[in-house]
Amino acid sequence: MAWRVDDMGSFTQEMGALLGLKFFTPGIIAEIYPDAGFKVMFGEHGVEPIQPGPEGLPFAEGDPLIEIAIDVADAESVLARMTAAGHLPIATSYLPVPKVNEYLFGPDFHGIKFLACTEGVNEAQVRSELPFDALDDAAPPKIGCMTVVSANIDALAADLNRFFDMEFQETDPAGLGARALCGTHRVRLIEGPTALLDGTEGALASVDMMHDDVEGARARLEASGFAVRHTRALKTGGHAYYFGPTVAGLPLTLYPEAADAEMLGLA
């Protein structure tokens, strides 16, 4: 996922201190955009902060949620289906090592920007420079699920299935709304937001972070002034903690790795 930030140094330093996230800038950024004023950083955890430069970034305007990246079997097939339905990409990125494109759609698509990328191509690009695990294989802390709000989650789920081949089932909305749908693709759709989401910007309700020390990370966030808004007791033991907006407004939930299937509604 990509999130717009105003100060890359401050964001990455705080996320490192609070959650243990490590960031780097791949060489492809300077290679493709040698004169760009914007900044981009990555990590195996799946969080991609982007700081627009003085010239701005058209695809980063509006909602601070710049993209939810979805691994698909074939990005070109998604492009064809979306284009046929009138949804044109707002940005196309070329990855020179796997020699493929990835496509960013929205916000005309349900008000949420989704990136279609063929499975494995981003990892192949980064691995041309350094070792890099896929999100499923990386050790925590890392993104376990992206939780977004929509006025009609059934319509959104139907379109994500139609265009991105994503399947959904009912799951626990965890106090964030009246209903929720989720799936193995790690995107949760929330319908009917509650007061817990007050202060969040745009479509993103929460980045649900799988963490290897939930209580330690919770304590550090609370010590920094970010209060827990909702606590959920988990069947597998321990708790999931929803904080709402934290560093640079990024809304967070923390949960233990053992509860991953439960958080996705699969157990």
Tab-separated table of C-alpha atoms in Angstrom:
chain	number	residue	atom	x	y	z
A	1	MET	CA	0.000	0.000	0.000
A	2	ALA	CA	1.149	3.566	-0.693
A	3	TRP	CA	0.416	6.506	1.628
A	4	ARG	CA	1.108	10.171	1.046
A	5	VAL	CA	3.386	11.838	3.610
A	6	ASP	CA	4.680	15.394	4.016
A	7	ASP	CA	8.025	14.486	5.616
A	8	MET	CA	9.614	11.217	4.539
A	9	GLY	CA	12.411	11.378	7.115
A	10	SER	CA	10.063	11.954	10.025
A	11	PHE	CA	7.587	9.281	8.917
A	12	THR	CA	10.160	6.524	8.398
A	13	GLN	CA	11.989	7.381	11.630
A	14	GLU	CA	8.799	7.264	13.698
A	15	MET	CA	7.511	4.078	12.083
A	16	GLY	CA	10.878	2.492	12.726
A	17	ALA	CA	10.941	3.531	16.383
A	18	LEU	CA	7.312	2.622	17.091
A	19	LEU	CA	6.799	-0.512	14.990
A	20	GLY	CA	10.263	-1.612	13.893
A	21	LEU	CA	9.637	-0.978	10.181
A	22	LYS	CA	12.702	-0.636	7.945
A	23	PHE	CA	12.630	1.353	4.693
A	24	PHE	CA	14.831	1.739	1.608
A	25	THR	CA	14.658	3.450	-1.777
A	26	PRO	CA	15.143	1.073	-4.723
A	27	GLY	CA	17.485	2.196	-7.479
A	28	ILE	CA	14.677	1.998	-10.056
A	29	ILE	CA	13.265	5.287	-8.712
A	30	ALA	CA	16.387	7.280	-9.609
A	31	GLU	CA	16.772	5.302	-12.834
A	32	ILE	CA	13.301	6.065	-14.166
A	33	TYR	CA	12.837	9.490	-12.540
A	34	PRO	CA	16.355	11.009	-12.331
A	35	ASP	CA	15.100	14.581	-11.916
A	36	ALA	CA	12.054	13.919	-9.774
A	37	GLY	CA	11.522	15.911	-6.599
A	38	PHE	CA	9.297	13.288	-4.995
A	39	LYS	CA	10.492	10.594	-2.584
A	40	VAL	CA	9.472	6.923	-2.423
A	41	MET	CA	10.516	4.262	0.076
A	42	PHE	CA	9.692	0.553	0.386
A	43	GLY	CA	10.024	-2.322	2.803
A	44	GLU	CA	9.169	-6.008	3.126
A	45	HIS	CA	6.403	-4.899	5.533
A	46	GLY	CA	4.357	-3.565	2.582
A	47	VAL	CA	4.125	0.121	3.620
A	48	GLU	CA	5.203	2.518	0.844
A	49	PRO	CA	5.324	6.194	1.876
A	50	ILE	CA	5.408	8.703	-0.983
A	51	GLN	CA	6.309	12.358	-0.471
A	52	PRO	CA	5.311	14.518	-3.452
A	53	GLY	CA	7.882	17.032	-4.658
A	54	PRO	CA	7.385	20.712	-5.513
A	55	GLU	CA	5.962	19.706	-8.881
A	56	GLY	CA	3.324	17.530	-7.190
A	57	LEU	CA	2.095	14.077	-8.203
A	58	PRO	CA	-1.217	13.867	-10.094
A	59	PHE	CA	-1.991	10.347	-8.863
A	60	ALA	CA	-1.304	11.358	-5.240
A	61	GLU	CA	-3.881	14.150	-5.065
A	62	GLY	CA	-6.943	13.938	-2.851
A	63	ASP	CA	-7.152	10.854	-0.646
A	64	PRO	CA	-3.827	10.218	1.158
A	65	LEU	CA	-4.319	6.537	0.335
A	66	ILE	CA	-2.447	6.498	-2.978
A	67	GLU	CA	-2.872	2.811	-3.736
A	68	ILE	CA	-3.788	-0.641	-2.547
A	69	ALA	CA	-1.615	-2.984	-4.603
A	70	ILE	CA	-3.306	-6.239	-5.603
A	71	ASP	CA	-1.324	-9.218	-6.885
A	72	VAL	CA	-3.236	-10.664	-9.837
A	73	ALA	CA	-2.616	-13.554	-12.214
A	74	ASP	CA	-2.222	-11.184	-15.165
A	75	ALA	CA	-2.252	-7.388	-14.924
A	76	GLU	CA	-2.911	-7.093	-18.664
A	77	SER	CA	-6.137	-9.055	-18.257
A	78	VAL	CA	-7.236	-6.713	-15.462
A	79	LEU	CA	-6.373	-3.729	-17.656
A	80	ALA	CA	-8.494	-5.098	-20.494
A	81	ARG	CA	-11.503	-5.728	-18.259
A	82	MET	CA	-11.277	-2.388	-16.467
A	83	THR	CA	-10.787	-0.459	-19.695
A	84	ALA	CA	-13.764	-2.182	-21.303
A	85	ALA	CA	-15.876	-1.025	-18.363
A	86	GLY	CA	-14.650	2.568	-18.723
A	87	HIS	CA	-12.068	2.576	-15.912
A	88	LEU	CA	-8.812	3.866	-17.404
A	89	PRO	CA	-5.546	3.749	-15.449
A	90	ILE	CA	-4.469	7.039	-13.895
A	91	ALA	CA	-0.818	5.891	-13.815
A	92	THR	CA	1.212	3.136	-15.471
A	93	SER	CA	4.535	1.975	-14.035
A	94	TYR	CA	7.034	-0.016	-16.092
A	95	LEU	CA	9.237	-2.528	-14.271
A	96	PRO	CA	12.340	-3.024	-16.445
A	97	VAL	CA	13.633	-6.296	-14.930
A	98	PRO	CA	10.457	-8.395	-15.403
A	99	LYS	CA	9.633	-6.140	-18.406
A	100	VAL	CA	5.987	-5.611	-17.481
A	101	ASN	CA	3.613	-2.797	-16.576
A	102	GLU	CA	1.497	-2.340	-13.482
A	103	TYR	CA	-1.637	-0.203	-13.547
A	104	LEU	CA	-3.149	2.184	-10.996
A	105	PHE	CA	-6.925	2.729	-11.223
A	106	GLY	CA	-9.236	5.167	-9.473
A	107	PRO	CA	-10.686	7.119	-7.870
A	108	ASP	CA	-13.566	6.672	-10.337
A	109	PHE	CA	-13.551	3.012	-9.233
A	110	HIS	CA	-15.632	3.222	-6.028
A	111	GLY	CA	-13.494	6.095	-4.763
A	112	ILE	CA	-10.536	3.823	-3.943
A	113	LYS	CA	-7.268	3.530	-5.875
A	114	PHE	CA	-6.285	-0.061	-6.661
A	115	LEU	CA	-3.039	-1.085	-8.362
A	116	ALA	CA	-3.046	-4.232	-10.510
A	117	CYS	CA	0.346	-5.954	-10.600
A	118	THR	CA	1.109	-9.450	-11.847
A	119	GLU	CA	2.108	-11.644	-8.916
A	120	GLY	CA	5.852	-11.675	-8.237
A	121	VAL	CA	6.926	-8.867	-10.570
A	122	ASN	CA	7.621	-6.274	-7.889
A	123	GLU	CA	9.687	-8.759	-5.927
A	124	ALA	CA	11.617	-9.632	-9.091
A	125	GLN	CA	12.375	-5.959	-9.668
A	126	VAL	CA	13.624	-5.327	-6.134
A	127	ARG	CA	15.579	-8.608	-6.037
A	128	SER	CA	17.663	-7.337	-8.934
A	129	GLU	CA	19.233	-5.031	-6.317
A	130	LEU	CA	18.957	-6.814	-2.940
A	131	PRO	CA	17.262	-9.748	-1.155
A	132	PHE	CA	13.534	-9.124	-0.769
A	133	ASP	CA	10.798	-11.401	0.563
A	134	ALA	CA	7.247	-11.396	-0.742
A	135	LEU	CA	4.748	-10.054	1.789
A	136	ASP	CA	3.379	-13.514	2.597
A	137	ASP	CA	6.890	-14.801	3.325
A	138	ALA	CA	8.281	-11.777	5.179
A	139	ALA	CA	8.616	-11.842	8.944
A	140	PRO	CA	6.419	-9.535	11.050
A	141	PRO	CA	5.911	-6.675	11.486
A	142	LYS	CA	4.068	-6.424	8.177
A	143	ILE	CA	0.687	-5.589	6.694
A	144	GLY	CA	-1.823	-8.335	7.361
A	145	CYS	CA	-4.876	-6.648	5.894
A	146	MET	CA	-6.061	-3.364	4.358
A	147	THR	CA	-9.398	-2.210	5.758
A	148	VAL	CA	-11.328	0.309	3.662
A	149	VAL	CA	-14.749	1.957	3.979
A	150	SER	CA	-17.342	1.890	1.214
A	151	ALA	CA	-20.988	2.974	1.069
A	152	ASN	CA	-21.924	-0.302	-0.661
A	153	ILE	CA	-19.542	-3.149	0.077
A	154	ASP	CA	-21.591	-5.656	-1.897
A	155	ALA	CA	-21.225	-3.609	-5.090
A	156	LEU	CA	-17.512	-3.042	-4.438
A	157	ALA	CA	-16.909	-6.724	-3.690
A	158	ALA	CA	-18.765	-7.713	-6.876
A	159	ASP	CA	-16.611	-5.384	-8.974
A	160	LEU	CA	-13.371	-6.510	-7.304
A	161	ASN	CA	-14.373	-10.073	-8.101
A	162	ARG	CA	-15.326	-9.151	-11.682
A	163	PHE	CA	-12.165	-7.229	-12.485
A	164	PHE	CA	-9.503	-8.461	-10.023
A	165	ASP	CA	-10.759	-12.030	-9.349
A	166	MET	CA	-11.023	-11.318	-5.601
A	167	GLU	CA	-13.461	-13.414	-3.559
A	168	PHE	CA	-15.052	-12.229	-0.315
A	169	GLN	CA	-16.914	-13.661	2.668
A	170	GLU	CA	-18.634	-12.049	5.651
A	171	THR	CA	-16.388	-11.304	8.612
A	172	ASP	CA	-16.290	-9.353	11.875
A	173	PRO	CA	-16.355	-5.561	11.311
A	174	ALA	CA	-14.417	-5.202	14.601
A	175	GLY	CA	-16.498	-2.236	15.710
A	176	LEU	CA	-15.603	-0.170	12.637
A	177	GLY	CA	-18.929	-0.567	10.819
A	178	ALA	CA	-22.189	-2.471	10.530
A	179	ARG	CA	-20.869	-5.167	8.160
A	180	ALA	CA	-17.575	-6.380	6.765
A	181	LEU	CA	-16.342	-8.604	3.938
A	182	CYS	CA	-12.818	-10.010	3.624
A	183	GLY	CA	-10.773	-12.697	1.881
A	184	THR	CA	-7.377	-14.321	1.389
A	185	HIS	CA	-6.329	-11.314	-0.726
A	186	ARG	CA	-6.118	-9.340	2.558
A	187	VAL	CA	-8.564	-6.558	1.768
A	188	ARG	CA	-11.422	-5.957	4.222
A	189	LEU	CA	-14.437	-3.880	3.174
A	190	ILE	CA	-16.342	-1.997	5.896
A	191	GLU	CA	-19.892	-0.718	5.429
A	192	GLY	CA	-21.525	1.852	7.699
A	193	PRO	CA	-18.615	3.506	9.533
A	194	THR	CA	-18.934	4.091	13.277
A	195	ALA	CA	-17.581	6.872	15.498
A	196	LEU	CA	-14.370	4.838	15.879
A	197	LEU	CA	-13.368	6.126	12.439
A	198	ASP	CA	-13.713	9.803	13.361
A	199	GLY	CA	-10.658	11.704	12.164
A	200	THR	CA	-9.610	9.203	9.507
A	201	GLU	CA	-9.056	10.634	6.024
A	202	GLY	CA	-10.488	9.134	2.852
A	203	ALA	CA	-11.285	5.488	2.292
A	204	LEU	CA	-8.670	3.866	4.518
A	205	ALA	CA	-10.061	2.741	7.882
A	206	SER	CA	-7.007	0.790	9.007
A	207	VAL	CA	-3.737	-0.783	8.011
A	208	ASP	CA	-3.936	-3.994	10.034
A	209	MET	CA	-0.353	-4.748	11.049
A	210	MET	CA	0.666	-8.248	12.026
A	211	HIS	CA	3.289	-7.793	14.764
A	212	ASP	CA	5.615	-10.110	16.669
A	213	ASP	CA	5.398	-7.946	19.823
A	214	VAL	CA	1.896	-6.498	19.913
A	215	GLU	CA	2.001	-5.379	23.537
A	216	GLY	CA	5.388	-3.713	23.169
A	217	ALA	CA	4.291	-1.856	20.026
A	218	ARG	CA	1.007	-0.891	21.700
A	219	ALA	CA	2.895	0.556	24.658
A	220	ARG	CA	5.211	2.572	22.405
A	221	LEU	CA	2.297	3.986	20.410
A	222	GLU	CA	0.424	4.919	23.577
A	223	ALA	CA	3.544	6.555	25.034
A	224	SER	CA	3.725	8.659	21.859
A	225	GLY	CA	0.178	9.909	22.379
A	226	PHE	CA	-1.757	7.507	20.151
A	227	ALA	CA	-4.572	6.039	22.236
A	228	VAL	CA	-6.226	2.678	21.625
A	229	ARG	CA	-9.762	3.287	20.365
A	230	HIS	CA	-10.983	-0.301	20.306
A	231	THR	CA	-9.720	-3.579	21.795
A	232	ARG	CA	-10.763	-6.929	20.401
A	233	ALA	CA	-10.146	-10.148	22.341
A	234	LEU	CA	-8.966	-12.904	20.000
A	235	LYS	CA	-9.903	-16.586	20.018
A	236	THR	CA	-6.271	-17.545	19.590
A	237	GLY	CA	-5.239	-15.457	22.598
A	238	GLY	CA	-4.070	-11.901	22.925
A	239	HIS	CA	-5.749	-8.831	21.501
A	240	ALA	CA	-6.098	-6.698	18.400
A	241	TYR	CA	-5.811	-2.957	19.043
A	242	TYR	CA	-7.300	-0.278	16.802
A	243	PHE	CA	-5.658	3.155	17.150
A	244	GLY	CA	-7.208	5.246	14.397
A	245	PRO	CA	-4.903	7.861	12.823
A	246	THR	CA	-1.272	7.667	13.981
A	247	VAL	CA	1.955	8.810	12.296
A	248	ALA	CA	1.161	11.086	9.314
A	249	GLY	CA	-2.512	10.205	9.828
A	250	LEU	CA	-1.997	6.517	8.954
A	251	PRO	CA	-4.729	4.551	10.770
A	252	LEU	CA	-3.427	1.388	12.419
A	253	THR	CA	-4.556	-1.870	13.977
A	254	LEU	CA	-2.066	-4.214	15.665
A	255	TYR	CA	-2.622	-7.957	15.995
A	256	PRO	CA	-0.498	-11.089	16.669
A	257	GLU	CA	0.569	-13.420	13.857
A	258	ALA	CA	-1.278	-16.344	15.474
A	259	ALA	CA	-4.579	-14.528	14.874
A	260	ASP	CA	-4.031	-13.952	11.148
A	261	ALA	CA	-6.720	-16.361	9.898
A	262	GLU	CA	-9.168	-15.050	12.488
A	263	MET	CA	-8.555	-11.432	11.469
A	264	LEU	CA	-9.282	-12.338	7.840
A	265	GLY	CA	-12.492	-14.114	8.782
A	266	LEU	CA	-11.106	-17.505	7.778
A	267	ALA	CA	-11.211	-19.115	11.233
